[in-house]
PDB file of C-alpha atoms in Angstrom:
ATOM      1  CA  UNK A   6      76.071 109.299  92.181  1.00 44.00           C
ATOM      2  CA  UNK A   7      77.654 112.632  91.088  1.00 49.00           C
ATOM      3  CA  UNK A   8      76.842 114.178  94.523  1.00 48.00           C
ATOM      4  CA  UNK A   9      78.298 111.209  96.360  1.00 41.00           C
ATOM      5  CA  UNK A  10      81.422 111.256  94.273  1.00 48.00           C
ATOM      6  CA  UNK A  11      81.952 115.004  94.815  1.00 46.00           C
ATOM      7  CA  UNK A  12      81.509 114.561  98.590  1.00 45.00           C
ATOM      8  CA  UNK A  13      84.109 111.815  98.662  1.00 43.00           C
ATOM      9  CA  UNK A  14      86.461 113.792  96.460  1.00 47.00           C
ATOM     10  CA  UNK A  15      85.968 116.899  98.563  1.00 48.00           C
ATOM     11  CA  UNK A  16      87.031 114.989 101.666  1.00 46.00           C
ATOM     12  CA  UNK A  17      90.191 113.788  99.935  1.00 44.00           C
ATOM     13  CA  UNK A  18      91.113 117.188  98.536  1.00 44.00           C
ATOM     14  CA  UNK A  19      90.603 119.168 101.683  1.00 42.00           C
ATOM     15  CA  UNK A  20      91.706 116.571 104.202  1.00 42.00           C
ATOM     16  CA  UNK A  21      95.003 118.307 105.080  1.00 41.00           C
ATOM     17  CA  UNK A  22      95.937 119.059 108.656  1.00 46.00           C
ATOM     18  CA  UNK A  23      93.721 121.651 110.288  1.00 51.00           C
ATOM     19  CA  UNK A  24      92.321 122.518 113.712  1.00 77.00           C
ATOM     20  CA  UNK A  25      88.739 123.723 113.322  1.00 90.00           C
ATOM     21  CA  UNK A  26      85.386 122.069 112.834  1.00 91.00           C
ATOM     22  CA  UNK A  27      81.910 123.346 111.946  1.00 91.00           C
ATOM     23  CA  UNK A  28      78.444 122.857 113.342  1.00 93.00           C
ATOM     24  CA  UNK A  29      75.083 123.763 111.790  1.00 94.00           C
ATOM     25  CA  UNK A  30      72.029 125.225 113.468  1.00 92.00           C
ATOM     26  CA  UNK A  31      68.557 124.592 112.089  1.00 93.00           C
ATOM     27  CA  UNK A  32      67.059 128.128 111.935  1.00 88.00           C
ATOM     28  CA  UNK A  33      63.487 127.155 110.922  1.00 91.00           C
ATOM     29  CA  UNK A  34      61.144 124.128 110.910  1.00 93.00           C
ATOM     30  CA  UNK A  35      62.103 123.358 107.282  1.00 93.00           C
ATOM     31  CA  UNK A  36      65.654 122.606 108.304  1.00 94.00           C
ATOM     32  CA  UNK A  37      67.299 119.633 110.100  1.00 94.00           C
ATOM     33  CA  UNK A  38      70.801 119.381 111.374  1.00 93.00           C
ATOM     34  CA  UNK A  39      72.007 115.816 110.764  1.00 93.00           C
ATOM     35  CA  UNK A  40      75.181 113.661 110.649  1.00 89.00           C
ATOM     36  CA  UNK A  41      76.369 112.272 107.274  1.00 83.00           C
ATOM     37  CA  UNK A  42      79.154 109.743 107.444  1.00 83.00           C
ATOM     38  CA  UNK A  43      80.336 111.113 110.781  1.00 86.00           C
ATOM     39  CA  UNK A  44      80.238 114.720 109.642  1.00 89.00           C
ATOM     40  CA  UNK A  45      77.707 117.482 110.511  1.00 93.00           C
ATOM     41  CA  UNK A  46      75.328 118.460 107.754  1.00 92.00           C
ATOM     42  CA  UNK A  47      72.183 120.489 107.237  1.00 94.00           C
ATOM     43  CA  UNK A  48      69.153 119.638 105.205  1.00 95.00           C
ATOM     44  CA  UNK A  49      67.035 122.648 104.129  1.00 95.00           C
ATOM     45  CA  UNK A  50      63.716 122.099 102.415  1.00 95.00           C
ATOM     46  CA  UNK A  51      61.800 124.907 100.702  1.00 94.00           C
ATOM     47  CA  UNK A  52      58.765 124.845  98.367  1.00 94.00           C
ATOM     48  CA  UNK A  53      60.624 123.854  95.228  1.00 94.00           C
ATOM     49  CA  UNK A  54      64.013 122.552  96.320  1.00 95.00           C
ATOM     50  CA  UNK A  55      66.035 120.723  98.910  1.00 95.00           C
ATOM     51  CA  UNK A  56      69.576 121.749  99.751  1.00 94.00           C
ATOM     52  CA  UNK A  57      72.093 119.573 101.631  1.00 95.00           C
ATOM     53  CA  UNK A  58      75.219 121.282 103.021  1.00 94.00           C
ATOM     54  CA  UNK A  59      78.210 119.724 104.726  1.00 93.00           C
ATOM     55  CA  UNK A  60      81.916 120.655 105.101  1.00 93.00           C
ATOM     56  CA  UNK A  61      84.231 119.289 102.477  1.00 90.00           C
ATOM     57  CA  UNK A  62      86.514 117.847 105.151  1.00 88.00           C
ATOM     58  CA  UNK A  63      86.274 116.759 108.765  1.00 87.00           C
ATOM     59  CA  UNK A  64      88.465 119.642 109.850  1.00 87.00           C
ATOM     60  CA  UNK A  65      89.153 123.035 108.292  1.00 86.00           C
ATOM     61  CA  UNK A  66      92.252 125.141 108.360  1.00 84.00           C
ATOM     62  CA  UNK A  67      91.871 127.916 110.895  1.00 81.00           C
ATOM     63  CA  UNK A  68      92.992 130.648 108.506  1.00 83.00           C
ATOM     64  CA  UNK A  69      92.082 128.872 105.290  1.00 88.00           C
ATOM     65  CA  UNK A  70      89.035 129.056 103.062  1.00 91.00           C
ATOM     66  CA  UNK A  71      85.970 127.306 104.362  1.00 93.00           C
ATOM     67  CA  UNK A  72      84.877 124.749 101.742  1.00 92.00           C
ATOM     68  CA  UNK A  73      81.466 123.134 101.693  1.00 94.00           C
ATOM     69  CA  UNK A  74      79.856 120.528  99.570  1.00 93.00           C
ATOM     70  CA  UNK A  75      76.421 121.600  98.369  1.00 93.00           C
ATOM     71  CA  UNK A  76      73.747 119.208  97.023  1.00 94.00           C
ATOM     72  CA  UNK A  77      70.608 120.680  95.383  1.00 94.00           C
ATOM     73  CA  UNK A  78      67.459 118.760  94.422  1.00 95.00           C
ATOM     74  CA  UNK A  79      64.804 120.297  92.231  1.00 95.00           C
ATOM     75  CA  UNK A  80      61.388 119.385  93.593  1.00 94.00           C
ATOM     76  CA  UNK A  81      59.438 121.439  91.031  1.00 93.00           C
ATOM     77  CA  UNK A  82      57.761 120.273  87.901  1.00 94.00           C
ATOM     78  CA  UNK A  83      59.710 122.715  85.802  1.00 96.00           C
ATOM     79  CA  UNK A  84      63.433 123.625  85.509  1.00 95.00           C
ATOM     80  CA  UNK A  85      64.902 125.902  88.189  1.00 95.00           C
ATOM     81  CA  UNK A  86      68.034 128.016  88.021  1.00 95.00           C
ATOM     82  CA  UNK A  87      70.985 127.974  90.344  1.00 96.00           C
ATOM     83  CA  UNK A  88      73.556 130.762  90.019  1.00 95.00           C
ATOM     84  CA  UNK A  89      76.730 130.962  92.051  1.00 94.00           C
ATOM     85  CA  UNK A  90      76.541 134.700  91.805  1.00 93.00           C
ATOM     86  CA  UNK A  91      73.356 134.601  93.902  1.00 93.00           C
ATOM     87  CA  UNK A  92      75.070 132.846  96.822  1.00 95.00           C
ATOM     88  CA  UNK A  93      75.783 135.199  99.690  1.00 96.00           C
ATOM     89  CA  UNK A  94      77.865 134.693 102.826  1.00 95.00           C
ATOM     90  CA  UNK A  95      78.077 136.878 105.903  1.00 95.00           C
ATOM     91  CA  UNK A  96      80.356 136.555 108.951  1.00 93.00           C
ATOM     92  CA  UNK A  97      78.852 137.815 112.181  1.00 92.00           C
ATOM     93  CA  UNK A  98      81.149 139.663 114.599  1.00 89.00           C
ATOM     94  CA  UNK A  99      79.134 141.109 117.451  1.00 83.00           C
ATOM     95  CA  UNK A 100      76.506 143.348 115.943  1.00 84.00           C
ATOM     96  CA  UNK A 101      78.378 143.752 112.624  1.00 88.00           C
ATOM     97  CA  UNK A 102      78.094 141.546 109.536  1.00 90.00           C
ATOM     98  CA  UNK A 103      81.077 141.211 107.204  1.00 91.00           C
ATOM     99  CA  UNK A 104      80.623 140.086 103.606  1.00 93.00           C
ATOM    100  CA  UNK A 105      82.496 136.942 102.721  1.00 93.00           C
ATOM    101  CA  UNK A 106      83.508 136.448  99.147  1.00 94.00           C
ATOM    102  CA  UNK A 107      82.307 133.403  97.254  1.00 93.00           C
ATOM    103  CA  UNK A 108      85.375 132.074  95.399  1.00 92.00           C
ATOM    104  CA  UNK A 109      84.027 130.962  92.031  1.00 91.00           C
ATOM    105  CA  UNK A 110      85.273 128.317  89.668  1.00 88.00           C
ATOM    106  CA  UNK A 111      86.628 131.033  87.405  1.00 91.00           C
ATOM    107  CA  UNK A 112      88.629 132.566  90.259  1.00 88.00           C
ATOM    108  CA  UNK A 113      90.010 129.187  91.301  1.00 88.00           C
ATOM    109  CA  UNK A 114      90.894 128.342  87.682  1.00 86.00           C
ATOM    110  CA  UNK A 115      92.775 131.668  87.349  1.00 88.00           C
ATOM    111  CA  UNK A 116      94.659 130.959  90.569  1.00 84.00           C
ATOM    112  CA  UNK A 117      95.638 127.565  89.191  1.00 82.00           C
ATOM    113  CA  UNK A 118      96.764 129.100  85.902  1.00 83.00           C
ATOM    114  CA  UNK A 119      98.893 131.630  87.828  1.00 83.00           C
ATOM    115  CA  UNK A 120     100.341 128.759  89.881  1.00 83.00           C
ATOM    116  CA  UNK A 121     101.179 126.879  86.678  1.00 79.00           C
ATOM    117  CA  UNK A 122     102.957 129.952  85.257  1.00 77.00           C
ATOM    118  CA  UNK A 123     105.054 130.272  88.436  1.00 76.00           C
ATOM    119  CA  UNK A 124     105.778 126.530  88.401  1.00 72.00           C
ATOM    120  CA  UNK A 125     106.795 126.715  84.708  1.00 72.00           C
ATOM    121  CA  UNK A 126     109.213 129.565  85.427  1.00 74.00           C
ATOM    122  CA  UNK A 127     110.838 127.696  88.321  1.00 74.00           C
ATOM    123  CA  UNK A 128     111.003 124.559  86.179  1.00 72.00           C
ATOM    124  CA  UNK A 129     112.614 126.594  83.359  1.00 72.00           C
ATOM    125  CA  UNK A 130     115.213 128.012  85.762  1.00 68.00           C
ATOM    126  CA  UNK A 131     116.011 124.502  87.042  1.00 71.00           C
ATOM    127  CA  UNK A 132     116.212 123.231  83.447  1.00 68.00           C
ATOM    128  CA  UNK A 133     118.576 126.031  82.436  1.00 71.00           C
ATOM    129  CA  UNK A 134     120.800 125.206  85.462  1.00 71.00           C
ATOM    130  CA  UNK A 135     120.843 121.538  84.463  1.00 67.00           C
ATOM    131  CA  UNK A 136     121.703 122.442  80.845  1.00 68.00           C
ATOM    132  CA  UNK A 137     124.551 124.776  81.952  1.00 63.00           C
ATOM    133  CA  UNK A 138     125.971 122.188  84.328  1.00 71.00           C
ATOM    134  CA  UNK A 139     125.937 119.529  81.625  1.00 68.00           C
ATOM    135  CA  UNK A 140     127.594 121.895  79.145  1.00 67.00           C
ATOM    136  CA  UNK A 141     130.571 122.007  81.478  1.00 65.00           C
ATOM    137  CA  UNK A 142     130.755 118.269  81.814  1.00 68.00           C
ATOM    138  CA  UNK A 143     133.756 116.578  80.181  1.00 62.00           C
ATOM    139  CA  UNK A 144     136.098 119.437  80.972  1.00 68.00           C
ATOM    140  CA  UNK A 145     138.748 118.787  83.549  1.00 69.00           C
ATOM    141  CA  UNK A 146     142.239 119.731  84.691  1.00 73.00           C
ATOM    142  CA  UNK A 147     145.310 117.790  85.594  1.00 65.00           C
ATOM    143  CA  UNK A 148     148.653 118.221  87.303  1.00 78.00           C
ATOM    144  CA  UNK A 149     151.667 116.061  86.422  1.00 71.00           C
ATOM    145  CA  UNK A 150     154.191 114.798  88.974  1.00 79.00           C
ATOM    146  CA  UNK A 151     156.566 117.395  87.685  1.00 73.00           C
ATOM    147  CA  UNK A 152     154.078 120.132  88.489  1.00 74.00           C
ATOM    148  CA  UNK A 153     152.870 120.917  84.998  1.00 77.00           C
ATOM    149  CA  UNK A 154     149.174 121.684  84.796  1.00 78.00           C
ATOM    150  CA  UNK A 155     146.711 121.601  81.933  1.00 70.00           C
ATOM    151  CA  UNK A 156     143.110 121.009  80.892  1.00 71.00           C
ATOM    152  CA  UNK A 157     141.373 118.244  78.948  1.00 65.00           C
ATOM    153  CA  UNK A 158     137.998 117.514  77.399  1.00 66.00           C
ATOM    154  CA  UNK A 159     136.282 114.114  77.503  1.00 67.00           C
ATOM    155  CA  UNK A 160     133.557 114.061  74.748  1.00 73.00           C
ATOM    156  CA  UNK A 161     132.106 110.742  76.032  1.00 72.00           C
ATOM    157  CA  UNK A 162     131.609 112.117  79.598  1.00 68.00           C
ATOM    158  CA  UNK A 163     130.072 115.317  78.120  1.00 68.00           C
ATOM    159  CA  UNK A 164     127.636 113.386  75.926  1.00 72.00           C
ATOM    160  CA  UNK A 165     126.515 111.236  78.842  1.00 73.00           C
ATOM    161  CA  UNK A 166     125.972 114.281  81.104  1.00 69.00           C
ATOM    162  CA  UNK A 167     124.109 116.239  78.440  1.00 70.00           C
ATOM    163  CA  UNK A 168     121.874 113.246  77.707  1.00 74.00           C
ATOM    164  CA  UNK A 169     121.125 112.783  81.410  1.00 73.00           C
ATOM    165  CA  UNK A 170     120.305 116.542  81.746  1.00 68.00           C
ATOM    166  CA  UNK A 171     117.983 116.373  78.720  1.00 72.00           C
ATOM    167  CA  UNK A 172     116.111 113.332  80.151  1.00 70.00           C
ATOM    168  CA  UNK A 173     115.819 115.054  83.594  1.00 71.00           C
ATOM    169  CA  UNK A 174     114.561 118.299  82.062  1.00 64.00           C
ATOM    170  CA  UNK A 175     111.996 116.506  79.964  1.00 72.00           C
ATOM    171  CA  UNK A 176     110.717 114.658  83.033  1.00 73.00           C
ATOM    172  CA  UNK A 177     110.445 117.895  85.017  1.00 66.00           C
ATOM    173  CA  UNK A 178     108.555 119.718  82.283  1.00 64.00           C
ATOM    174  CA  UNK A 179     106.218 116.722  81.797  1.00 73.00           C
ATOM    175  CA  UNK A 180     105.588 116.518  85.542  1.00 70.00           C
ATOM    176  CA  UNK A 181     104.776 120.267  85.671  1.00 66.00           C
ATOM    177  CA  UNK A 182     102.309 120.022  82.774  1.00 71.00           C
ATOM    178  CA  UNK A 183     100.723 116.863  84.175  1.00 76.00           C
ATOM    179  CA  UNK A 184     100.195 118.412  87.597  1.00 72.00           C
ATOM    180  CA  UNK A 185      98.618 121.497  86.075  1.00 65.00           C
ATOM    181  CA  UNK A 186      96.272 119.464  83.928  1.00 73.00           C
ATOM    182  CA  UNK A 187      95.328 117.216  86.867  1.00 75.00           C
ATOM    183  CA  UNK A 188      94.591 120.217  89.086  1.00 68.00           C
ATOM    184  CA  UNK A 189      92.416 121.870  86.454  1.00 69.00           C
ATOM    185  CA  UNK A 190      90.503 118.570  85.934  1.00 75.00           C
ATOM    186  CA  UNK A 191      89.849 118.359  89.703  1.00 74.00           C
ATOM    187  CA  UNK A 192      88.477 121.912  89.789  1.00 70.00           C
ATOM    188  CA  UNK A 193      86.299 121.255  86.767  1.00 79.00           C
ATOM    189  CA  UNK A 194      84.870 118.139  88.349  1.00 80.00           C
ATOM    190  CA  UNK A 195      84.441 119.315  91.937  1.00 84.00           C
ATOM    191  CA  UNK A 196      83.613 123.057  92.083  1.00 90.00           C
ATOM    192  CA  UNK A 197      79.970 124.087  91.904  1.00 92.00           C
ATOM    193  CA  UNK A 198      78.929 126.219  88.903  1.00 94.00           C
ATOM    194  CA  UNK A 199      75.871 127.840  87.431  1.00 94.00           C
ATOM    195  CA  UNK A 200      73.363 125.150  86.497  1.00 93.00           C
ATOM    196  CA  UNK A 201      69.780 124.655  85.312  1.00 96.00           C
ATOM    197  CA  UNK A 202      68.204 121.778  87.269  1.00 94.00           C
ATOM    198  CA  UNK A 203      65.639 119.714  85.485  1.00 95.00           C
ATOM    199  CA  UNK A 204      62.616 118.396  87.466  1.00 95.00           C
ATOM    200  CA  UNK A 205      63.761 115.860  90.030  1.00 94.00           C
ATOM    201  CA  UNK A 206      67.482 116.413  89.243  1.00 95.00           C
ATOM    202  CA  UNK A 207      70.239 116.539  91.840  1.00 94.00           C
ATOM    203  CA  UNK A 208      73.220 118.809  91.277  1.00 93.00           C
ATOM    204  CA  UNK A 209      76.082 119.862  93.479  1.00 91.00           C
ATOM    205  CA  UNK A 210      79.720 120.607  94.079  1.00 93.00           C
ATOM    206  CA  UNK A 211      82.190 122.441  96.304  1.00 92.00           C
ATOM    207  CA  UNK A 212      81.462 125.999  97.441  1.00 94.00           C
ATOM    208  CA  UNK A 213      84.636 127.919  98.403  1.00 94.00           C
ATOM    209  CA  UNK A 214      84.419 131.000 100.672  1.00 95.00           C
ATOM    210  CA  UNK A 215      87.040 133.599 101.561  1.00 92.00           C
ATOM    211  CA  UNK A 216      88.886 133.096 104.894  1.00 91.00           C
ATOM    212  CA  UNK A 217      87.105 134.146 108.056  1.00 87.00           C
ATOM    213  CA  UNK A 218      88.119 137.190 110.110  1.00 81.00           C
ATOM    214  CA  UNK A 219      89.637 136.579 113.537  1.00 75.00           C
ATOM    215  CA  UNK A 220      88.182 139.743 114.956  1.00 68.00           C
ATOM    216  CA  UNK A 221      85.773 137.882 117.189  1.00 55.00           C
ATOM    217  CA  UNK A 222      88.296 135.369 118.521  1.00 62.00           C
ATOM    218  CA  UNK A 223      87.334 131.843 119.459  1.00 70.00           C
ATOM    219  CA  UNK A 224      84.292 130.483 117.693  1.00 80.00           C
ATOM    220  CA  UNK A 225      83.268 132.174 114.469  1.00 90.00           C
ATOM    221  CA  UNK A 226      79.698 132.324 113.139  1.00 93.00           C
ATOM    222  CA  UNK A 227      78.531 133.005 109.636  1.00 95.00           C
ATOM    223  CA  UNK A 228      75.528 132.533 107.362  1.00 96.00           C
ATOM    224  CA  UNK A 229      75.444 131.161 103.846  1.00 97.00           C
ATOM    225  CA  UNK A 230      72.405 132.104 101.780  1.00 96.00           C
ATOM    226  CA  UNK A 231      71.771 129.750  98.805  1.00 96.00           C
ATOM    227  CA  UNK A 232      69.174 130.854  96.277  1.00 96.00           C
ATOM    228  CA  UNK A 233      67.567 128.152  94.054  1.00 95.00           C
ATOM    229  CA  UNK A 234      64.957 129.555  91.771  1.00 94.00           C
ATOM    230  CA  UNK A 235      62.597 131.453  94.046  1.00 94.00           C
ATOM    231  CA  UNK A 236      63.708 129.503  97.164  1.00 95.00           C
ATOM    232  CA  UNK A 237      66.078 131.017  99.705  1.00 95.00           C
ATOM    233  CA  UNK A 238      67.999 128.576 101.930  1.00 96.00           C
ATOM    234  CA  UNK A 239      69.659 130.278 104.962  1.00 96.00           C
ATOM    235  CA  UNK A 240      72.390 128.143 106.464  1.00 96.00           C
ATOM    236  CA  UNK A 241      73.827 129.163 109.866  1.00 96.00           C
ATOM    237  CA  UNK A 242      77.333 127.892 110.554  1.00 95.00           C
ATOM    238  CA  UNK A 243      79.517 127.931 113.712  1.00 93.00           C
ATOM    239  CA  UNK A 244      83.192 127.232 113.212  1.00 91.00           C
ATOM    240  CA  UNK A 245      85.722 126.875 116.032  1.00 88.00           C
ATOM    241  CA  UNK A 246      88.617 124.870 117.411  1.00 85.00           C
ATOM    242  CA  UNK A 247      88.268 121.119 117.039  1.00 78.00           C
ATOM    243  CA  UNK A 248      86.699 119.504 120.044  1.00 64.00           C
ATOM    244  CA  UNK A 249      84.549 122.480 120.993  1.00 52.00           C
TER     245      UNK A 249
END
């Protein structure tokens, strides 16, 4: 149920507009390229584990991070270790392989914390502007028919404006905090992390990779190597414009 939920969540999170799709190639008899809910996927079976890989969305952003949902099943009679640090990814451009970075949960969480700091600063600036504007409320000027001018202060109008500004600022700060907490909760729930799999246990989550190089032009090919215990699952991926 956890794997299914993560796969559904992954589709919702990464379902923004994009223009590339992926295909998998079975590179040995222990692998099978399949379709899961209308999306390409790869099943890789080794001695002690099964790995299921599919894209987190139906289309990927051309210059964005490729995101995959990984499901791992421990077939052994003893616990096996999965470590994100042991996942490798290589992009193939001609005869040259380029290392792709695996973007870990910790990296994504730090990015979100940085985003929250920036959002808090912008919210603070907006709040200060609202407070200053409300502090000037109630002040006005007048001109009499005889041409005499002057200023006045309306404490009721000032109180109303300051109260409205306080309510607006409170709502802005609350929304900023709520968005940050929600984003962190989504990362915690969806991104794959280090895990010890008990016998027969399924575990999985989203695997984020660094953006692909455009050096090759057109279709891009890369390999994701997922190590589970002593098993090594080699996943070959082709990514290109949708419809190809």
